[in-house]
PDB file of C-alpha atoms in Angstrom:
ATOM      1  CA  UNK A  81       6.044  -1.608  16.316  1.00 59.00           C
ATOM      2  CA  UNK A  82       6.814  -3.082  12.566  1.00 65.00           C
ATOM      3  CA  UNK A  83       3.146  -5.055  12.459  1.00 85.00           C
ATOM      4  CA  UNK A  84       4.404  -6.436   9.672  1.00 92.00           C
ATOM      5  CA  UNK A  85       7.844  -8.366   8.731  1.00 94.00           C
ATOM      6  CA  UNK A  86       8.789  -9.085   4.880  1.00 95.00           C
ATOM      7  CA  UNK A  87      11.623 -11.453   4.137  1.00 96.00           C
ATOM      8  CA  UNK A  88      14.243 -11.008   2.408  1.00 97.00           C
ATOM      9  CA  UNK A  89      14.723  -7.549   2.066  1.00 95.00           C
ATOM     10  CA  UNK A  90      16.654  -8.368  -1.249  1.00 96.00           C
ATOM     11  CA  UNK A  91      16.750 -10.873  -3.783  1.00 97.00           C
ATOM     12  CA  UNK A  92      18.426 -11.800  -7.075  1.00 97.00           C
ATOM     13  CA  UNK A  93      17.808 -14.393  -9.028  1.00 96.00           C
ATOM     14  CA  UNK A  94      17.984 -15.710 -12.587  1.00 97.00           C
ATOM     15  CA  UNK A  95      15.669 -15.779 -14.880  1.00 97.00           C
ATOM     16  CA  UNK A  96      13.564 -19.072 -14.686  1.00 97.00           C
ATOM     17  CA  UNK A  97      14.837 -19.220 -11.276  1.00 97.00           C
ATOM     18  CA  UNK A  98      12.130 -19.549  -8.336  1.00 97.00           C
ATOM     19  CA  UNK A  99      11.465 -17.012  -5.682  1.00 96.00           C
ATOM     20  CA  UNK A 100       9.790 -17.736  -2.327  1.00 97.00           C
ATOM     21  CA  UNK A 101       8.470 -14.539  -0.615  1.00 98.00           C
ATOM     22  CA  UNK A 102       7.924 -14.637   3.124  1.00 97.00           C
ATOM     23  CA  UNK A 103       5.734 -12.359   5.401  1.00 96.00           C
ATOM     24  CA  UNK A 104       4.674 -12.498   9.038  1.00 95.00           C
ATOM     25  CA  UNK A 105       2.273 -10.545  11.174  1.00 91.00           C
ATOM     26  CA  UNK A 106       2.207  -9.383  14.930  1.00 89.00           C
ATOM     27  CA  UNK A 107      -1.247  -9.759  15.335  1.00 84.00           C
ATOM     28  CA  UNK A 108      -3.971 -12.221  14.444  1.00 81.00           C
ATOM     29  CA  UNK A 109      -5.720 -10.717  10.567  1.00 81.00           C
ATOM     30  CA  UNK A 110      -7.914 -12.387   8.561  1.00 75.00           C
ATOM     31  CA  UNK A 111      -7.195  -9.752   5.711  1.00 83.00           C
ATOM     32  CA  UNK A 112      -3.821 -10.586   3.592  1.00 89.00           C
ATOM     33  CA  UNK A 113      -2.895  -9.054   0.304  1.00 90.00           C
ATOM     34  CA  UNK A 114       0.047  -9.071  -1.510  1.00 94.00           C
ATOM     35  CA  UNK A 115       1.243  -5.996  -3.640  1.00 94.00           C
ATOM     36  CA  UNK A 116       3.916  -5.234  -6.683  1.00 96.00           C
ATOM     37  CA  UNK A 117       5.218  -1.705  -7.305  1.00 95.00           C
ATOM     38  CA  UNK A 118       7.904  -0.552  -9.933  1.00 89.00           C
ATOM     39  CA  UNK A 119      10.040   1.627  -8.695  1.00 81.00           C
ATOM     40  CA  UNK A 120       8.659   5.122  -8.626  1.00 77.00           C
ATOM     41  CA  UNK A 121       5.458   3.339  -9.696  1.00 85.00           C
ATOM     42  CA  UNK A 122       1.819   2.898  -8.383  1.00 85.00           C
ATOM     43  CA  UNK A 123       1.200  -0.243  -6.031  1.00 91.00           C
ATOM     44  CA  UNK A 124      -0.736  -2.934  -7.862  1.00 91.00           C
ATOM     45  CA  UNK A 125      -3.072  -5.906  -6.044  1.00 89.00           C
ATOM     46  CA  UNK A 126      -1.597  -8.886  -7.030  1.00 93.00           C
ATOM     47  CA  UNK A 127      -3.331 -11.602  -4.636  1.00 90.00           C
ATOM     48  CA  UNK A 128      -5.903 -11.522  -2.295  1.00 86.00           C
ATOM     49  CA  UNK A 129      -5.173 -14.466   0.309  1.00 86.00           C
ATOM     50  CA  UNK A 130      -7.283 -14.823   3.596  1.00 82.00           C
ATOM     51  CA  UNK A 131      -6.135 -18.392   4.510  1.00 86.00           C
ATOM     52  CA  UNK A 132      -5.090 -21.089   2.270  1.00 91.00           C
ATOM     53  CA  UNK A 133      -3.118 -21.229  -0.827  1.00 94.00           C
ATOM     54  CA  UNK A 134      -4.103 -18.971  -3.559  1.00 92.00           C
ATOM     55  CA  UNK A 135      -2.743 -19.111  -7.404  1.00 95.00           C
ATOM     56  CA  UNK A 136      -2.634 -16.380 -10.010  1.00 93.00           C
ATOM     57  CA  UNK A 137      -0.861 -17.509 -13.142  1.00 96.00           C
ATOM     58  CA  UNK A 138       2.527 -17.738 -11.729  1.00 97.00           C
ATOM     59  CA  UNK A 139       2.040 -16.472  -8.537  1.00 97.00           C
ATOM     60  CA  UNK A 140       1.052 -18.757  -5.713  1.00 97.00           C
ATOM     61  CA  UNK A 141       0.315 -17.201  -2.282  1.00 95.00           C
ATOM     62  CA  UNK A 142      -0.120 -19.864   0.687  1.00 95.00           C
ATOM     63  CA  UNK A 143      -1.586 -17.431   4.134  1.00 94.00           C
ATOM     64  CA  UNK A 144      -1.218 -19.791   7.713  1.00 93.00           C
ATOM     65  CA  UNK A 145      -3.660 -17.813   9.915  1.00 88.00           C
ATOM     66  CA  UNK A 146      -2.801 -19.454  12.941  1.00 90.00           C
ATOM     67  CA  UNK A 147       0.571 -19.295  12.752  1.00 92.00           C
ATOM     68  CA  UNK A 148       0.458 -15.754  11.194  1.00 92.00           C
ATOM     69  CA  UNK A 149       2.271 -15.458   8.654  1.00 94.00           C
ATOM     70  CA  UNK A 150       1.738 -15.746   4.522  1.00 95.00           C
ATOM     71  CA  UNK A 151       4.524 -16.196   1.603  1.00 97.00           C
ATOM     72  CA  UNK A 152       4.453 -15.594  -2.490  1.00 97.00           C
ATOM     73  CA  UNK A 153       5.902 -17.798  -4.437  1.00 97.00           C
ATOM     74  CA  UNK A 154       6.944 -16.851  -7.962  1.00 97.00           C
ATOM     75  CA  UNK A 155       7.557 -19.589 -10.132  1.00 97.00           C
ATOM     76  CA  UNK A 156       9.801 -19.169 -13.479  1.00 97.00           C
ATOM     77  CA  UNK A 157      10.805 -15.599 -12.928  1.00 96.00           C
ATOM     78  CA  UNK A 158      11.046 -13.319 -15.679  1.00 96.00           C
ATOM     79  CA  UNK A 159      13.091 -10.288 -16.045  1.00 95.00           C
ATOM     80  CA  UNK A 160      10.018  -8.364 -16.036  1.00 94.00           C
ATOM     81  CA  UNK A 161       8.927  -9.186 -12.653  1.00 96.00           C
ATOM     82  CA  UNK A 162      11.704  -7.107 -10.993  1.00 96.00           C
ATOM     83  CA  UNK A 163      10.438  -4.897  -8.596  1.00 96.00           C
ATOM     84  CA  UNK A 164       9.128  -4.400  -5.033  1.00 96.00           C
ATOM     85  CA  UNK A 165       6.847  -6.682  -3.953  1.00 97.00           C
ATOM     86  CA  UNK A 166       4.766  -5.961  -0.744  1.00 95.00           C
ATOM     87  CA  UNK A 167       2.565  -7.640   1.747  1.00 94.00           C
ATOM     88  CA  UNK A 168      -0.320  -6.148   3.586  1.00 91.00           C
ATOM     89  CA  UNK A 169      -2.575  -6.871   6.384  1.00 88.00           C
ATOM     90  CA  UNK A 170      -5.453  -5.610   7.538  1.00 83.00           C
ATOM     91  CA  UNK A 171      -6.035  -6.019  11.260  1.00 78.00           C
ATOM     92  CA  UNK A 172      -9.403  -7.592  11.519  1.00 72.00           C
ATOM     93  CA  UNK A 173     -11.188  -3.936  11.967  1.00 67.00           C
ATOM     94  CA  UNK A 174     -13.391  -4.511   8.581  1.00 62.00           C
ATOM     95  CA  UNK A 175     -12.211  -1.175   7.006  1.00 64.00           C
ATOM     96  CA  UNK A 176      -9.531  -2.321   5.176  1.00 65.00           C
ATOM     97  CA  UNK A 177      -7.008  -0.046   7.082  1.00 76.00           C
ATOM     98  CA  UNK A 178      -3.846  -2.159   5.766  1.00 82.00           C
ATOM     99  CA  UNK A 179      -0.608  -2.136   7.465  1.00 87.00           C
ATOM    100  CA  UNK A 180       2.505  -2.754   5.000  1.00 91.00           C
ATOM    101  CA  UNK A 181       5.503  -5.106   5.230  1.00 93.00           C
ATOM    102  CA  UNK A 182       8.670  -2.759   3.917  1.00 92.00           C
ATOM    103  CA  UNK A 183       9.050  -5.080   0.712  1.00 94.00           C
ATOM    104  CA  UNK A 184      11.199  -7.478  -0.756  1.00 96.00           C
ATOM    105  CA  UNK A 185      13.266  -5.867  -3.967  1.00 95.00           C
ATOM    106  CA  UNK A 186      13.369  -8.465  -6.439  1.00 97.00           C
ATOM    107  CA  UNK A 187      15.554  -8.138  -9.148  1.00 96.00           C
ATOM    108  CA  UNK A 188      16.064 -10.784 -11.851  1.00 97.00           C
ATOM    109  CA  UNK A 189      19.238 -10.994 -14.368  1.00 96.00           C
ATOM    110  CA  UNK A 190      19.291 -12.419 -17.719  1.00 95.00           C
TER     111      UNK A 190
ATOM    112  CA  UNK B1296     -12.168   0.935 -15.402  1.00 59.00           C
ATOM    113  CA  UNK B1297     -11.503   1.466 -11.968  1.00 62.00           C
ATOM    114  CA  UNK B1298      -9.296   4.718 -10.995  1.00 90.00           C
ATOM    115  CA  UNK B1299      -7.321   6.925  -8.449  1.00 95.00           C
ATOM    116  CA  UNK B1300      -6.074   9.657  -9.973  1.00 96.00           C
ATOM    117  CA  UNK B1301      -3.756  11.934  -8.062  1.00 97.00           C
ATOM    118  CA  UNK B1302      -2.387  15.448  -8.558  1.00 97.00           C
ATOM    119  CA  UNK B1303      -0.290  17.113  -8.619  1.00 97.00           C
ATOM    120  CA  UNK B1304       2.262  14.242  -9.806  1.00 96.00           C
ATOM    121  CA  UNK B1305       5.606  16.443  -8.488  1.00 97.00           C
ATOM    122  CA  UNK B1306       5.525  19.215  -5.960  1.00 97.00           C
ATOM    123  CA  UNK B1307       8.341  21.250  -4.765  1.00 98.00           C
ATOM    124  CA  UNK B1308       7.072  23.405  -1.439  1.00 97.00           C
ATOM    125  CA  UNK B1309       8.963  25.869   0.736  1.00 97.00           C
ATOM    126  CA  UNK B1310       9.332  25.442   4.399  1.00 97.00           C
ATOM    127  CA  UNK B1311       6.354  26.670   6.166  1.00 97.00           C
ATOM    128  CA  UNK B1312       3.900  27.172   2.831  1.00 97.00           C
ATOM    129  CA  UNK B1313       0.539  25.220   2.772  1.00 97.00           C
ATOM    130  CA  UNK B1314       0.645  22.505   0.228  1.00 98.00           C
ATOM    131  CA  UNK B1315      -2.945  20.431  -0.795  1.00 98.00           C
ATOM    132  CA  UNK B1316      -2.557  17.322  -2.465  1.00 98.00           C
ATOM    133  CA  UNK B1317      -6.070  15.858  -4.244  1.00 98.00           C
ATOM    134  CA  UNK B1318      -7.157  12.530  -5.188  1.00 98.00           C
ATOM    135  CA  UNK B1319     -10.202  11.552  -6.888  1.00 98.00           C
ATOM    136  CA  UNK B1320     -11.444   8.036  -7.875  1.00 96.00           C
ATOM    137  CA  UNK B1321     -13.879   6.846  -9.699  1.00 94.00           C
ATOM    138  CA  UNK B1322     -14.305   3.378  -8.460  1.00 87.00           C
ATOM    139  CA  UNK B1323     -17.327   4.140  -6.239  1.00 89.00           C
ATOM    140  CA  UNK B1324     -15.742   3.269  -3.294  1.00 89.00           C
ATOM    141  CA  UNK B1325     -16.617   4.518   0.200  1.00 89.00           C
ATOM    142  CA  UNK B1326     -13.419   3.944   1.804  1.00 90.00           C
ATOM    143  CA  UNK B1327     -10.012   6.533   0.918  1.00 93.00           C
ATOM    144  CA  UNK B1328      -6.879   6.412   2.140  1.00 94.00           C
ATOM    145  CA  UNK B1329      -3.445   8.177   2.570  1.00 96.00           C
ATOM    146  CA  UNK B1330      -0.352   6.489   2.340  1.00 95.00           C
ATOM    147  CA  UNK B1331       3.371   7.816   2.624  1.00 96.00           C
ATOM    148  CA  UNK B1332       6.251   5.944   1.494  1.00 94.00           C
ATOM    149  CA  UNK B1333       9.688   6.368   2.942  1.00 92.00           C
ATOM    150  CA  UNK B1334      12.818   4.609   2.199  1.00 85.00           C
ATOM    151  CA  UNK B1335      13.167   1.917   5.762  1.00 80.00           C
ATOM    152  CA  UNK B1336       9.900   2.541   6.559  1.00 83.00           C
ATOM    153  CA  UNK B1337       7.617   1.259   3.886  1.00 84.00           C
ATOM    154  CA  UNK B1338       4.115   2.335   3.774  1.00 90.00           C
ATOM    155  CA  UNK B1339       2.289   4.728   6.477  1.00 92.00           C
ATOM    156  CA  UNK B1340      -1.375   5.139   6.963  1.00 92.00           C
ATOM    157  CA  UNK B1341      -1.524   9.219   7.506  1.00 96.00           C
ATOM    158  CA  UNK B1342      -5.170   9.551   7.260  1.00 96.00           C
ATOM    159  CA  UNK B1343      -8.366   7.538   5.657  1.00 93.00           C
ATOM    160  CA  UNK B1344     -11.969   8.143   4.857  1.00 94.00           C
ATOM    161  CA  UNK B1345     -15.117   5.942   5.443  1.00 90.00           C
ATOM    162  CA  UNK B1346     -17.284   8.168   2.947  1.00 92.00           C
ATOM    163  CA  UNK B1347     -18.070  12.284   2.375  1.00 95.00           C
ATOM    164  CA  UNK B1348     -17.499  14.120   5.430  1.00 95.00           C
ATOM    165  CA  UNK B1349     -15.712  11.911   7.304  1.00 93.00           C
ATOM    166  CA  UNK B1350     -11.630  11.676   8.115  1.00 96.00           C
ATOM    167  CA  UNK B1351     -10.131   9.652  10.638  1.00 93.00           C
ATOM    168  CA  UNK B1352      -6.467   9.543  11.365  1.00 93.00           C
ATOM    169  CA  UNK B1353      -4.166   6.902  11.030  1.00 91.00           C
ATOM    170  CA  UNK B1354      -0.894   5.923  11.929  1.00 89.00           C
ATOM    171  CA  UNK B1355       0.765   9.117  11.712  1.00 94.00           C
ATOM    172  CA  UNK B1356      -1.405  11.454  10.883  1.00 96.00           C
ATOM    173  CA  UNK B1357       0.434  14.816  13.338  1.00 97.00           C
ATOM    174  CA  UNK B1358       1.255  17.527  10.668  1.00 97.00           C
ATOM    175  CA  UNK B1359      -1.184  16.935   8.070  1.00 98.00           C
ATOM    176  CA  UNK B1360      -5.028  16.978   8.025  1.00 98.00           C
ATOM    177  CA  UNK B1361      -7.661  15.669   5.418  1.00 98.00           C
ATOM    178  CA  UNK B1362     -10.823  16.260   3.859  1.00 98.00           C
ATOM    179  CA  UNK B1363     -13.042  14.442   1.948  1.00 98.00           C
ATOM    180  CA  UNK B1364     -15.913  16.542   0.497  1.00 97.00           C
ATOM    181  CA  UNK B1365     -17.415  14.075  -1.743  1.00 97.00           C
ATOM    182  CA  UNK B1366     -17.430  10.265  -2.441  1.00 96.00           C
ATOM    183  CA  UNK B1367     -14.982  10.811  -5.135  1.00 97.00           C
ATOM    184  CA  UNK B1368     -12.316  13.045  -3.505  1.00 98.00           C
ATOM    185  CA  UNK B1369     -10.112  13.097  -0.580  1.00 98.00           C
ATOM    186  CA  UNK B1370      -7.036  15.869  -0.317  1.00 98.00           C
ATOM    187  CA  UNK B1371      -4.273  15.831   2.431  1.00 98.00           C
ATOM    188  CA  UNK B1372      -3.107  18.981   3.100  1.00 98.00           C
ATOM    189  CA  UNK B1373       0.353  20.020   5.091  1.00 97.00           C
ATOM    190  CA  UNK B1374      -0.800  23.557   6.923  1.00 96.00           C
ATOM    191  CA  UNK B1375       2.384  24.426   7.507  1.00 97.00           C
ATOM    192  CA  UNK B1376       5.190  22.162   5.294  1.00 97.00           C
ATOM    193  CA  UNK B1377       8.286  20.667   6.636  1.00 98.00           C
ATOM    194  CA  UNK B1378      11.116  19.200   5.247  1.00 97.00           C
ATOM    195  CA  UNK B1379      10.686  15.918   7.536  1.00 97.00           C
ATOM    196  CA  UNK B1380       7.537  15.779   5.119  1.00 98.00           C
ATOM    197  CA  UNK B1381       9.249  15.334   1.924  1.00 97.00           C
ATOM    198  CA  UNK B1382       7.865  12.195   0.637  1.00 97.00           C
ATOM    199  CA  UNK B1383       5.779   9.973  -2.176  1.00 96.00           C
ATOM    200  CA  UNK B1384       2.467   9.730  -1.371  1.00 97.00           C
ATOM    201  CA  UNK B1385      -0.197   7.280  -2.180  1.00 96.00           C
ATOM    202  CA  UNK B1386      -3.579   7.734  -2.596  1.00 96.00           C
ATOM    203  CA  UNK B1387      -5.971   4.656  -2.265  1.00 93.00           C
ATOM    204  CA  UNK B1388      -9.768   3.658  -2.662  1.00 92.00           C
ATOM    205  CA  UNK B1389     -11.218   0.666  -1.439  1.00 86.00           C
ATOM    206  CA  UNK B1390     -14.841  -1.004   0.082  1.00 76.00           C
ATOM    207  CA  UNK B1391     -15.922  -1.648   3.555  1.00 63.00           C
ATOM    208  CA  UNK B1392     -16.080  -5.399   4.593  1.00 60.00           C
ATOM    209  CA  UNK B1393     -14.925  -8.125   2.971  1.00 56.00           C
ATOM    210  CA  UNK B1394     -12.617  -8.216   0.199  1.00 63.00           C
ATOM    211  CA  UNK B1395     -12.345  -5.795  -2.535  1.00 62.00           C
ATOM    212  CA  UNK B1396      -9.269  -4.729  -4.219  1.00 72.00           C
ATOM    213  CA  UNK B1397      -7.601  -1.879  -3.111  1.00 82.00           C
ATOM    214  CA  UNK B1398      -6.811   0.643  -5.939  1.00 88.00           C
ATOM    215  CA  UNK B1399      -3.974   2.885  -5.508  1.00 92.00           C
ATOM    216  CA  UNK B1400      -2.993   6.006  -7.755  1.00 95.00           C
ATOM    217  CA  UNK B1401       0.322   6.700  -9.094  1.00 94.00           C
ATOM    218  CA  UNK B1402       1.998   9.057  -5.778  1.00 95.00           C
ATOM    219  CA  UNK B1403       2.664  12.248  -5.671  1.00 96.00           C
ATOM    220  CA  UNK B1404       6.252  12.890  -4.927  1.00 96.00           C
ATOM    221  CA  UNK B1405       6.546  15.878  -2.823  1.00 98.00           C
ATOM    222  CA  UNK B1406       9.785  17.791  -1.577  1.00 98.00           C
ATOM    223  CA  UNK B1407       9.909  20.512   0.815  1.00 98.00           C
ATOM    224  CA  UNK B1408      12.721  22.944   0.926  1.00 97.00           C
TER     225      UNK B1408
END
């Protein structure tokens, strides 16, 4: 079973244009992290998001516990922010044993 | 600065050959894991560490096996390589409890023939 569920699996937008990322869990998790990764590159931590909303320059991560689920916003995209973006959950065991979403693939045109 | 460092970076194996893949990190951390990434299904936990001497298997962890002989390394090795195992994978460091960024290295992209 897919523990975790990333939506869209694809999305294009132009530059300045806002993205809204969504993820949802299967189980309860209390652990939520959101990834980026080039392709053919190394995964990088972009937000660490327990519960609440979360902001990194122009990233903005908002996690509903209860209802499971967490979403990335991207605000003013930029052609360099193409790529795979991933979220990741870590199911309440304390070891940081994260389960991955399969990604959104962001691309953004001039 | 933190690190995961993995090698090798490419690997071409034959069917049936043993293949060891290494990671070493120097972030301190007592947790190491072992990721593959496919193309549909994302990211797989094959194996992860909780400090030297210990391995634990993850999600799909049948044809592979791990060591980790010291707080800075971890290898995953394929005792007997198939193509079904052809794959990038990800190396990863990270704490126990709470929150602590999770380091990954830059994948090893294997293919078995």
């Amino acid at each position: 079973e897919q523990q975790v569920q990333q939506s869209p699996a694809s999305l294009v937008l132009q530059e300045a244009e806002n993205a809204e990322l969504q993820c949802s869990f299967s189980i309860f998790t209390n652990q939520v992290q959101w990834f980026y990764q080039r392709p053919g590159g190394r995964l990088v931590s972009l937000l660490y998001n327990p519960s609440g909303t979360k902001q990194s320059g122009r990233l903005t991560s908002t996690t509903v516990i209860k209802e499971r689920r967490s979403s990335l916003h991207i605000s003013s995209s930029q052609i360099t922010d193409s790529g795979t973006y991933l979220c990741a959950m870590e199911p309440n065991t304390g070891y940081q044993n994260f389960y991955f979403g399969k990604g959104t693939s962001l691309t953004v045109i001039p | 600065e933190a690190a995961v460092t993995q090698s090798p970076r490419n690997k071409v194996a034959v069917t049936g050959g043993k293949v060891t893949l290494s990671c070493n990190q120097t972030n301190n951390h007592n947790n190491m894991y072992w990721y593959r990434q496919d193309t549909g299904h994302g990211l797989r936990l094959i194996h992860y560490s909780y400090g030297a001497g210990s391995t634990e298997k993850g999600d799909i962890p049948d044809g592979y096996k791990a060591s980790r002989p010291s707080q800075e390394n971890f290898s995953l090795i394929l005792e007997l390589a198939t193509p079904s195992q052809t794959s990038v994978y990800f190396c990863a460091s990270g704490d126990v409890g709470g929150y602590t960024e999770v380091f990954f290295g830059k994948g090893t992209r294997l293919t078995v023939v």
